[in-house]
mmCIF file of C-alpha atoms in Angstrom:
data_model
loop_
_atom_site.group_PDB
_atom_site.id
_atom_site.type_symbol
_atom_site.label_atom_id
_atom_site.label_comp_id
_atom_site.label_asym_id
_atom_site.label_seq_id
_atom_site.Cartn_x
_atom_site.Cartn_y
_atom_site.Cartn_z
ATOM 1 C CA MET A 1 77.238 54.335 50.866
ATOM 2 C CA TYR A 2 79.382 57.273 49.721
ATOM 3 C CA GLY A 3 78.294 59.987 47.358
ATOM 4 C CA LYS A 4 79.290 59.985 43.705
ATOM 5 C CA LYS A 5 81.930 62.704 44.223
ATOM 6 C CA VAL A 6 83.594 60.832 47.060
ATOM 7 C CA LYS A 7 83.728 57.638 45.009
ATOM 8 C CA LEU A 8 85.269 59.501 42.114
ATOM 9 C CA ARG A 9 87.950 60.981 44.405
ATOM 10 C CA ILE A 10 88.810 57.550 45.797
ATOM 11 C CA LEU A 11 89.229 56.208 42.282
ATOM 12 C CA PHE A 12 91.317 59.168 41.185
ATOM 13 C CA LEU A 13 93.609 58.922 44.172
ATOM 14 C CA SER A 14 94.122 55.144 43.844
ATOM 15 C CA LEU A 15 94.941 55.622 40.168
ATOM 16 C CA ILE A 16 97.501 58.363 40.851
ATOM 17 C CA LEU A 17 99.053 56.406 43.648
ATOM 18 C CA ALA A 18 99.347 53.262 41.519
ATOM 19 C CA VAL A 19 101.080 55.213 38.762
ATOM 20 C CA LEU A 20 103.369 56.943 41.243
ATOM 21 C CA ILE A 21 104.369 53.707 42.956
ATOM 22 C CA LEU A 22 105.180 52.173 39.593
ATOM 23 C CA THR A 23 107.285 55.227 38.665
ATOM 24 C CA VAL A 24 109.220 55.210 41.899
ATOM 25 C CA PHE A 25 109.770 51.433 41.510
ATOM 26 C CA LEU A 26 111.063 51.787 37.961
ATOM 27 C CA VAL A 27 113.306 54.726 38.868
ATOM 28 C CA LEU A 28 114.828 52.889 41.818
ATOM 29 C CA LYS A 29 115.205 49.742 39.721
ATOM 30 C CA SER A 30 117.035 51.516 36.970
ATOM 31 C CA LEU A 31 119.225 53.331 39.469
ATOM 32 C CA GLU A 32 119.979 50.177 41.419
ATOM 33 C CA GLU A 33 123.667 50.413 40.631
ATOM 34 C CA ASN A 34 123.844 53.779 42.331
ATOM 35 C CA VAL A 35 121.530 52.898 45.191
ATOM 36 C CA VAL A 36 123.595 49.985 46.468
ATOM 37 C CA TYR A 37 126.270 51.296 48.800
ATOM 38 C CA PHE A 38 128.792 48.535 48.077
ATOM 39 C CA ILE A 39 129.234 45.392 46.018
ATOM 40 C CA SER A 40 130.344 41.997 47.192
ATOM 41 C CA PRO A 41 133.553 40.225 46.152
ATOM 42 C CA SER A 42 131.476 37.811 44.032
ATOM 43 C CA GLU A 43 130.050 40.719 42.134
ATOM 44 C CA ILE A 44 133.551 42.026 41.465
ATOM 45 C CA LYS A 45 134.370 38.697 39.858
ATOM 46 C CA GLU A 46 131.284 38.918 37.702
ATOM 47 C CA LEU A 47 131.954 42.506 36.582
ATOM 48 C CA GLY A 48 132.102 42.639 32.781
ATOM 49 C CA GLU A 49 134.841 45.253 32.676
ATOM 50 C CA ILE A 50 136.785 46.923 35.416
ATOM 51 C CA ASP A 51 137.348 50.696 35.284
ATOM 52 C CA TYR A 52 140.730 51.146 36.894
ATOM 53 C CA ASN A 53 140.180 54.875 37.291
ATOM 54 C CA LYS A 54 136.907 54.498 39.145
ATOM 55 C CA LYS A 55 136.477 54.047 42.874
ATOM 56 C CA TYR A 56 134.678 50.910 43.937
ATOM 57 C CA ARG A 57 133.180 50.077 47.315
ATOM 58 C CA VAL A 58 133.521 46.487 48.280
ATOM 59 C CA GLY A 59 131.754 45.065 51.339
ATOM 60 C CA GLY A 60 131.679 41.801 53.184
ATOM 61 C CA MET A 61 133.187 40.041 56.229
ATOM 62 C CA VAL A 62 136.812 40.479 57.315
ATOM 63 C CA LYS A 63 138.120 36.941 56.980
ATOM 64 C CA LYS A 64 139.311 35.263 60.138
ATOM 65 C CA ASN A 65 143.086 35.438 60.772
ATOM 66 C CA SER A 66 143.577 37.528 57.608
ATOM 67 C CA VAL A 67 144.354 40.890 59.198
ATOM 68 C CA ASN A 68 148.003 41.662 58.790
ATOM 69 C CA MET A 69 149.087 44.943 60.413
ATOM 70 C CA SER A 70 152.401 46.543 59.687
ATOM 71 C CA ALA A 71 153.895 49.933 60.457
ATOM 72 C CA ASP A 72 152.346 51.919 57.639
ATOM 73 C CA TYR A 73 149.567 49.736 56.164
ATOM 74 C CA VAL A 74 147.117 46.997 56.952
ATOM 75 C CA LYS A 75 146.272 44.091 54.740
ATOM 76 C CA PHE A 76 143.192 41.947 55.059
ATOM 77 C CA ILE A 77 140.799 39.802 53.065
ATOM 78 C CA ILE A 78 137.128 40.582 52.471
ATOM 79 C CA THR A 79 134.997 37.543 51.986
ATOM 80 C CA ASP A 80 131.312 36.926 51.247
ATOM 81 C CA PHE A 81 131.841 33.182 51.865
ATOM 82 C CA LYS A 82 131.882 32.531 48.099
ATOM 83 C CA SER A 83 134.626 34.765 46.809
ATOM 84 C CA GLU A 84 137.393 36.784 48.423
ATOM 85 C CA ILE A 85 139.326 39.912 47.688
ATOM 86 C CA SER A 86 142.559 41.204 49.268
ATOM 87 C CA VAL A 87 142.671 44.773 50.468
ATOM 88 C CA LYS A 88 145.599 46.969 51.283
ATOM 89 C CA TYR A 89 144.927 50.154 53.218
ATOM 90 C CA SER A 90 146.874 52.844 55.066
ATOM 91 C CA GLY A 91 145.170 55.321 57.268
ATOM 92 C CA VAL A 92 142.841 55.567 60.233
ATOM 93 C CA ILE A 93 141.123 52.342 61.110
ATOM 94 C CA PRO A 94 137.583 52.558 62.553
ATOM 95 C CA ASN A 95 137.063 51.232 66.100
ATOM 96 C CA LEU A 96 134.770 48.427 65.060
ATOM 97 C CA PHE A 97 137.120 47.035 62.369
ATOM 98 C CA ILE A 98 137.440 43.470 63.697
ATOM 99 C CA GLU A 99 137.912 40.040 62.132
ATOM 100 C CA GLU A 100 134.672 38.257 61.328
ATOM 101 C CA LYS A 101 132.718 41.530 61.310
ATOM 102 C CA GLY A 102 131.449 43.577 58.386
ATOM 103 C CA VAL A 103 133.568 46.031 56.519
ATOM 104 C CA VAL A 104 133.261 48.288 53.487
ATOM 105 C CA ALA A 105 136.481 49.293 51.646
ATOM 106 C CA GLU A 106 136.528 52.018 49.101
ATOM 107 C CA GLY A 107 139.334 52.444 46.574
ATOM 108 C CA PHE A 108 140.808 51.530 43.243
ATOM 109 C CA LEU A 109 140.864 47.940 41.960
ATOM 110 C CA LYS A 110 144.283 46.706 40.826
ATOM 111 C CA ASP A 111 142.732 43.483 39.502
ATOM 112 C CA ARG A 112 139.779 41.296 40.380
ATOM 113 C CA ASN A 113 141.509 39.990 43.526
ATOM 114 C CA PHE A 114 143.121 43.126 44.862
ATOM 115 C CA LEU A 115 141.827 46.512 45.977
ATOM 116 C CA GLU A 116 143.948 49.372 47.188
ATOM 117 C CA ALA A 117 141.613 51.163 49.608
ATOM 118 C CA SER A 118 141.623 54.842 50.404
ATOM 119 C CA LYS A 119 138.939 54.502 53.023
ATOM 120 C CA ILE A 120 137.533 51.722 55.154
ATOM 121 C CA LEU A 121 134.318 51.762 57.057
ATOM 122 C CA ALA A 122 133.206 49.296 59.734
ATOM 123 C CA LYS A 123 129.773 47.772 59.216
ATOM 124 C CA HIS A 124 128.301 46.300 62.356
ATOM 125 C CA ASP A 125 125.367 43.963 62.517
ATOM 126 C CA GLU A 126 121.989 44.291 64.179
ATOM 127 C CA ASN A 127 122.847 42.356 67.340
ATOM 128 C CA TYR A 128 123.290 44.155 70.591
ATOM 129 C CA MET A 129 124.099 42.463 73.883
ATOM 130 C CA PRO A 130 126.020 42.980 77.110
ATOM 131 C CA PRO A 131 129.612 41.534 77.196
ATOM 132 C CA GLU A 132 128.557 38.801 79.714
ATOM 133 C CA VAL A 133 125.907 37.494 77.384
ATOM 134 C CA LYS A 134 128.387 37.401 74.533
ATOM 135 C CA GLU A 135 130.788 35.408 76.738
ATOM 136 C CA ALA A 136 128.051 32.969 77.680
ATOM 137 C CA LEU A 137 127.180 32.523 73.996
ATOM 138 C CA LYS A 138 130.819 31.835 73.130
ATOM 139 C CA GLU A 139 131.080 29.147 75.764
ATOM 140 C CA LYS A 140 128.174 27.330 74.250
ATOM 141 C CA MET B 1 76.287 65.145 70.473
ATOM 142 C CA PHE B 2 78.101 67.834 68.451
ATOM 143 C CA GLU B 3 78.233 70.012 71.581
ATOM 144 C CA TYR B 4 81.201 67.929 72.644
ATOM 145 C CA PHE B 5 83.165 68.873 69.548
ATOM 146 C CA ASN B 6 82.811 72.617 69.646
ATOM 147 C CA PRO B 7 86.247 74.312 69.507
ATOM 148 C CA TYR B 8 85.883 76.111 72.819
ATOM 149 C CA ARG B 9 85.333 72.845 74.683
ATOM 150 C CA ILE B 10 88.181 71.109 72.904
ATOM 151 C CA PHE B 11 90.455 74.043 73.748
ATOM 152 C CA LYS B 12 89.694 73.701 77.460
ATOM 153 C CA ILE B 13 90.135 69.903 77.519
ATOM 154 C CA ASN B 14 93.416 70.329 75.561
ATOM 155 C CA SER B 15 94.735 72.821 78.119
ATOM 156 C CA ILE B 16 94.150 70.394 80.994
ATOM 157 C CA LEU B 17 95.527 67.443 79.035
ATOM 158 C CA GLN B 18 98.729 69.379 78.269
ATOM 159 C CA LYS B 19 99.544 69.688 81.971
ATOM 160 C CA ILE B 20 98.947 66.004 82.622
ATOM 161 C CA ILE B 21 101.008 64.900 79.641
ATOM 162 C CA PHE B 22 103.776 67.346 80.438
ATOM 163 C CA PHE B 23 104.013 65.776 83.909
ATOM 164 C CA CYS B 24 104.028 62.218 82.463
ATOM 165 C CA PHE B 25 106.634 63.203 79.859
ATOM 166 C CA ILE B 26 109.086 64.548 82.462
ATOM 167 C CA LEU B 27 108.554 61.456 84.618
ATOM 168 C CA VAL B 28 108.964 58.933 81.791
ATOM 169 C CA LEU B 29 111.915 60.839 80.298
ATOM 170 C CA SER B 30 113.776 60.891 83.639
ATOM 171 C CA ILE B 31 113.251 57.154 84.095
ATOM 172 C CA GLY B 32 114.271 56.478 80.512
ATOM 173 C CA LEU B 33 117.469 58.549 80.660
ATOM 174 C CA VAL B 34 118.502 56.969 83.941
ATOM 175 C CA GLU B 35 117.930 53.530 82.403
ATOM 176 C CA ALA B 36 119.681 54.485 79.162
ATOM 177 C CA LEU B 37 122.683 56.253 80.537
ATOM 178 C CA PHE B 38 123.375 54.430 83.839
ATOM 179 C CA LEU B 39 121.434 51.235 84.436
ATOM 180 C CA SER B 40 121.616 49.547 81.056
ATOM 181 C CA PRO B 41 124.721 47.520 80.206
ATOM 182 C CA GLU B 42 127.291 48.502 77.580
ATOM 183 C CA ASP B 43 127.446 46.638 74.305
ATOM 184 C CA TYR B 44 129.996 43.818 73.887
ATOM 185 C CA LEU B 45 131.263 45.440 70.662
ATOM 186 C CA GLN B 46 130.386 49.109 70.699
ATOM 187 C CA LYS B 47 130.892 49.685 74.427
ATOM 188 C CA ASP B 48 129.231 52.891 75.643
ATOM 189 C CA SER B 49 128.545 54.367 72.220
ATOM 190 C CA VAL B 50 125.527 52.014 71.993
ATOM 191 C CA ARG B 51 123.729 54.405 74.329
ATOM 192 C CA ILE B 52 123.149 56.767 71.377
ATOM 193 C CA MET B 53 120.745 54.077 70.147
ATOM 194 C CA TYR B 54 118.308 54.960 72.923
ATOM 195 C CA VAL B 55 117.783 58.382 71.366
ATOM 196 C CA HIS B 56 118.378 57.550 67.694
ATOM 197 C CA VAL B 57 116.023 54.597 67.268
ATOM 198 C CA PRO B 58 112.975 56.048 69.108
ATOM 199 C CA ALA B 59 113.375 59.337 67.250
ATOM 200 C CA ALA B 60 113.413 57.531 63.913
ATOM 201 C CA TRP B 61 110.405 55.432 64.826
ATOM 202 C CA ILE B 62 108.348 58.383 65.973
ATOM 203 C CA SER B 63 109.289 60.455 62.863
ATOM 204 C CA LEU B 64 108.150 57.622 60.602
ATOM 205 C CA GLY B 65 105.016 57.044 62.672
ATOM 206 C CA ILE B 66 104.057 60.722 62.495
ATOM 207 C CA PHE B 67 104.540 60.916 58.745
ATOM 208 C CA SER B 68 102.445 57.775 58.194
ATOM 209 C CA THR B 69 99.701 59.375 60.343
ATOM 210 C CA ILE B 70 99.850 62.633 58.366
ATOM 211 C CA ALA B 71 99.702 60.695 55.094
ATOM 212 C CA PHE B 72 96.720 58.659 56.257
ATOM 213 C CA LEU B 73 94.922 61.804 57.468
ATOM 214 C CA SER B 74 95.759 63.582 54.197
ATOM 215 C CA ILE B 75 94.180 60.741 52.206
ATOM 216 C CA SER B 76 91.023 61.153 54.282
ATOM 217 C CA VAL B 77 91.193 64.904 53.761
ATOM 218 C CA PHE B 78 91.442 64.488 50.037
ATOM 219 C CA ILE B 79 88.493 62.105 49.896
ATOM 220 C CA PHE B 80 86.165 63.505 52.518
ATOM 221 C CA LYS B 81 87.257 67.185 52.569
ATOM 222 C CA ASN B 82 87.255 67.254 56.361
ATOM 223 C CA LYS B 83 88.994 70.417 57.466
ATOM 224 C CA ASN B 84 89.561 69.311 61.061
ATOM 225 C CA LEU B 85 91.825 66.545 59.863
ATOM 226 C CA ILE B 86 94.019 69.123 58.173
ATOM 227 C CA LEU B 87 94.386 70.953 61.436
ATOM 228 C CA ILE B 88 95.353 67.661 63.138
ATOM 229 C CA SER B 89 97.990 66.767 60.534
ATOM 230 C CA LYS B 90 99.321 70.308 60.442
ATOM 231 C CA SER B 91 99.742 70.269 64.225
ATOM 232 C CA LEU B 92 101.522 66.834 64.089
ATOM 233 C CA ALA B 93 104.169 67.885 61.621
ATOM 234 C CA PRO B 94 106.457 70.069 63.798
ATOM 235 C CA SER B 95 107.314 67.199 66.207
ATOM 236 C CA GLY B 96 107.753 64.931 63.207
ATOM 237 C CA ILE B 97 110.380 67.144 61.571
ATOM 238 C CA LEU B 98 112.090 67.645 64.972
ATOM 239 C CA PHE B 99 112.476 63.876 65.453
ATOM 240 C CA THR B 100 113.665 63.293 61.898
ATOM 241 C CA LEU B 101 116.353 65.871 62.514
ATOM 242 C CA ILE B 102 117.282 64.240 65.846
ATOM 243 C CA ALA B 103 117.479 60.814 64.152
ATOM 244 C CA LEU B 104 119.786 62.151 61.462
ATOM 245 C CA VAL B 105 122.036 64.094 63.833
ATOM 246 C CA THR B 106 122.376 61.333 66.444
ATOM 247 C CA GLY B 107 122.895 58.828 63.626
ATOM 248 C CA SER B 108 125.790 60.990 62.400
ATOM 249 C CA ILE B 109 127.229 61.225 65.885
ATOM 250 C CA TRP B 110 126.880 57.458 66.269
ATOM 251 C CA GLY B 111 128.338 56.737 62.844
ATOM 252 C CA LYS B 112 131.674 58.496 63.497
ATOM 253 C CA PRO B 113 132.916 56.251 66.353
ATOM 254 C CA THR B 114 131.442 53.022 64.980
ATOM 255 C CA TRP B 115 131.545 53.066 61.192
ATOM 256 C CA GLY B 116 134.269 55.645 60.924
ATOM 257 C CA THR B 117 132.331 58.328 59.032
ATOM 258 C CA TRP B 118 129.838 61.038 59.826
ATOM 259 C CA TRP B 119 127.815 60.527 56.661
ATOM 260 C CA ALA B 120 127.362 57.937 53.923
ATOM 261 C CA TRP B 121 125.073 58.174 50.911
ATOM 262 C CA ASP B 122 123.538 54.785 51.533
ATOM 263 C CA ALA B 123 119.890 54.023 50.897
ATOM 264 C CA ARG B 124 118.661 54.228 54.520
ATOM 265 C CA ILE B 125 120.382 57.530 55.325
ATOM 266 C CA THR B 126 119.482 59.210 52.009
ATOM 267 C CA SER B 127 115.826 58.157 52.267
ATOM 268 C CA MET B 128 115.763 59.617 55.793
ATOM 269 C CA LEU B 129 117.125 62.880 54.363
ATOM 270 C CA VAL B 130 114.299 62.779 51.784
ATOM 271 C CA LEU B 131 111.845 62.393 54.678
ATOM 272 C CA LEU B 132 113.317 65.582 56.252
ATOM 273 C CA ILE B 133 112.849 67.472 53.029
ATOM 274 C CA LEU B 134 109.264 66.146 52.675
ATOM 275 C CA TYR B 135 108.455 67.372 56.177
ATOM 276 C CA ALA B 136 109.970 70.765 55.394
ATOM 277 C CA LEU B 137 107.970 71.066 52.153
ATOM 278 C CA TYR B 138 104.792 70.026 53.968
ATOM 279 C CA LEU B 139 105.225 72.690 56.667
ATOM 280 C CA LEU B 140 106.334 75.316 54.105
ATOM 281 C CA SER B 141 103.243 74.741 51.944
ATOM 282 C CA PHE B 142 101.087 76.255 54.673
ATOM 283 C CA ARG B 143 103.294 79.345 54.754
ATOM 284 C CA ILE B 144 103.796 79.825 51.000
ATOM 285 C CA PHE B 145 100.189 79.463 49.904
ATOM 286 C CA LYS B 146 98.125 81.966 51.792
ATOM 287 C CA ASP B 147 94.889 80.792 50.199
ATOM 288 C CA GLN B 148 93.585 78.101 52.574
ATOM 289 C CA VAL B 149 91.830 75.919 49.988
ATOM 290 C CA ARG B 150 95.017 75.844 47.935
ATOM 291 C CA SER B 151 97.412 75.234 50.760
ATOM 292 C CA ASN B 152 95.224 72.403 52.047
ATOM 293 C CA LYS B 153 95.274 70.692 48.646
ATOM 294 C CA ILE B 154 98.985 71.102 48.080
ATOM 295 C CA SER B 155 99.983 70.048 51.575
ATOM 296 C CA SER B 156 97.880 66.870 51.446
ATOM 297 C CA MET B 157 99.333 66.031 48.010
ATOM 298 C CA ILE B 158 102.892 66.337 49.418
ATOM 299 C CA ALA B 159 101.976 64.029 52.294
ATOM 300 C CA ILE B 160 100.229 61.457 50.120
ATOM 301 C CA PHE B 161 103.011 61.308 47.518
ATOM 302 C CA GLY B 162 105.652 61.460 50.239
ATOM 303 C CA ALA B 163 104.152 58.366 51.877
ATOM 304 C CA ILE B 164 105.809 56.232 49.200
ATOM 305 C CA ASN B 165 109.104 57.097 50.885
ATOM 306 C CA ILE B 166 107.992 55.364 54.130
ATOM 307 C CA PRO B 167 108.257 51.752 52.858
ATOM 308 C CA VAL B 168 111.444 52.741 51.056
ATOM 309 C CA ILE B 169 112.961 53.828 54.347
ATOM 310 C CA LYS B 170 111.721 50.782 56.171
ATOM 311 C CA PHE B 171 112.890 48.174 53.649
ATOM 312 C CA SER B 172 115.968 50.012 52.280
ATOM 313 C CA VAL B 173 118.208 47.898 54.526
ATOM 314 C CA ASP B 174 116.730 44.703 53.090
ATOM 315 C CA TRP B 175 116.434 45.657 49.429
ATOM 316 C CA TRP B 176 119.932 47.085 48.913
ATOM 317 C CA ASN B 177 123.403 46.760 50.374
ATOM 318 C CA THR B 178 123.665 49.550 52.912
ATOM 319 C CA LEU B 179 126.213 50.620 55.469
ATOM 320 C CA HIS B 180 123.331 50.922 57.927
ATOM 321 C CA GLN B 181 122.602 47.619 59.769
ATOM 322 C CA PRO B 182 119.293 45.816 59.190
ATOM 323 C CA ALA B 183 116.400 46.026 61.610
ATOM 324 C CA SER B 184 116.982 44.540 65.063
ATOM 325 C CA ILE B 185 113.334 44.392 66.041
ATOM 326 C CA SER B 186 110.497 42.923 64.084
ATOM 327 C CA LEU B 187 106.985 41.832 64.942
ATOM 328 C CA THR B 188 107.525 38.229 63.922
ATOM 329 C CA GLU B 189 111.050 37.413 65.011
ATOM 330 C CA LYS B 190 112.903 37.442 68.291
ATOM 331 C CA SER B 191 114.605 40.755 69.053
ATOM 332 C CA ALA B 192 118.275 40.980 68.158
ATOM 333 C CA ILE B 193 118.666 43.461 71.045
ATOM 334 C CA HIS B 194 119.238 41.869 74.438
ATOM 335 C CA SER B 195 116.256 42.340 76.802
ATOM 336 C CA SER B 196 118.331 44.478 79.241
ATOM 337 C CA MET B 197 118.865 46.966 76.425
ATOM 338 C CA LEU B 198 115.297 46.764 75.230
ATOM 339 C CA VAL B 199 113.947 48.261 78.443
ATOM 340 C CA PRO B 200 115.435 51.788 78.018
ATOM 341 C CA LEU B 201 114.573 51.695 74.324
ATOM 342 C CA VAL B 202 110.928 51.112 75.039
ATOM 343 C CA ILE B 203 110.824 53.755 77.825
ATOM 344 C CA MET B 204 112.518 56.370 75.661
ATOM 345 C CA THR B 205 110.104 55.630 72.826
ATOM 346 C CA ALA B 206 107.223 56.228 75.230
ATOM 347 C CA ALA B 207 108.842 59.453 76.386
ATOM 348 C CA PHE B 208 109.269 60.740 72.786
ATOM 349 C CA ALA B 209 105.731 59.734 71.934
ATOM 350 C CA LEU B 210 104.457 61.737 74.910
ATOM 351 C CA PHE B 211 106.534 64.694 73.783
ATOM 352 C CA SER B 212 105.017 64.600 70.364
ATOM 353 C CA VAL B 213 101.510 64.406 71.828
ATOM 354 C CA LEU B 214 102.351 67.422 73.989
ATOM 355 C CA ILE B 215 103.640 69.495 71.061
ATOM 356 C CA PHE B 216 100.639 68.337 69.001
ATOM 357 C CA LEU B 217 98.104 69.556 71.601
ATOM 358 C CA MET B 218 99.917 72.897 71.886
ATOM 359 C CA LYS B 219 99.980 73.407 68.164
ATOM 360 C CA TYR B 220 96.332 72.342 67.885
ATOM 361 C CA ASN B 221 95.284 74.931 70.440
ATOM 362 C CA THR B 222 97.259 77.595 68.564
ATOM 363 C CA GLU B 223 95.322 76.711 65.403
ATOM 364 C CA LEU B 224 92.053 76.988 67.366
ATOM 365 C CA ILE B 225 93.047 80.426 68.553
ATOM 366 C CA LYS B 226 93.846 81.406 64.947
ATOM 367 C CA ILE B 227 90.378 80.344 63.911
ATOM 368 C CA LYS B 228 88.800 82.301 66.722
ATOM 369 C CA ASN B 229 90.749 85.426 65.811
ATOM 370 C CA LYS B 230 89.402 85.140 62.274
ATOM 371 C CA GLY B 231 85.959 85.315 63.825
ATOM 372 C CA LEU B 232 84.805 81.982 62.530
ATOM 373 C CA LYS B 233 82.392 79.977 64.621
ATOM 374 C CA ARG B 234 83.331 76.679 63.024
ATOM 375 C CA LEU B 235 86.126 75.329 60.840
#
């Protein structure tokens, strides 16, 4: 159907693209540690060695009834429903920092169960709805 | 048959189309903005800041759509050496880069009150920044390389290689832990956005799409004028 030149170009392009996709895949795979924005409490437990001078970002859900606010700091527990980690933080709290919603805390690990955060970010989910609908869902 | 495709005729049809689309754009945008800013409900969690979504999400969709189109056209250009397709993709790019920029800026404005930060180097946001750079390179390649054959080749290569970034953007939120939330809308599952909020989102997407078509037609006519000034009868 196509001429010889056209066929050759199609072949050439598919070959280049295949190689390129493979390269990008391998690069991203090897950089996975840097591409992920945060790690879960379970992954903290599984870490081979903890670098106490390095900042870690830990993400998960704020455990229900775990937020403990006092005058100059807030303490809470991040859970991924398998493991948990306690976080202590002092500073500005984002608006959407709520129990049972996502959070990412960045700071230094004191040990595998305790993180002293210097920054916390709220991570909301993909659900959007009016307040009335949320109420109706709750009643169910 | 080929009479219909002569540049002069296309130019005239384009000029008329532009007026119609401009009118439609203003109409749809007004309806969309009224829906988005006043008629749609606030979110149970984010309150009024959810309204930024009605600009952010359509802009991101359109920017991805335009880049995919450019990549697809560039593949055809590379294989079939059709010069008209280059003109089309070249004319599409300006609205693409504009919407990428809008998506990044509105995302930043949205991120501050909700997440608590203007910027995060997570996979979704970084890959969107890469898209912006790719658009910039694509547009620049036409300026840097004066030789048309060369600029055509290099620009289509940028678009074809850059297309790998598109699935990375789309699936970044599923492949890696990101601060950005996963997709709310998919073809197979029920939307995670309540229907009352879906209405302004769809209307705003239509408005932005009309805007890109309008800019595309204008750019395309500019390219036709350039060809005429060079004294060429055909591409």
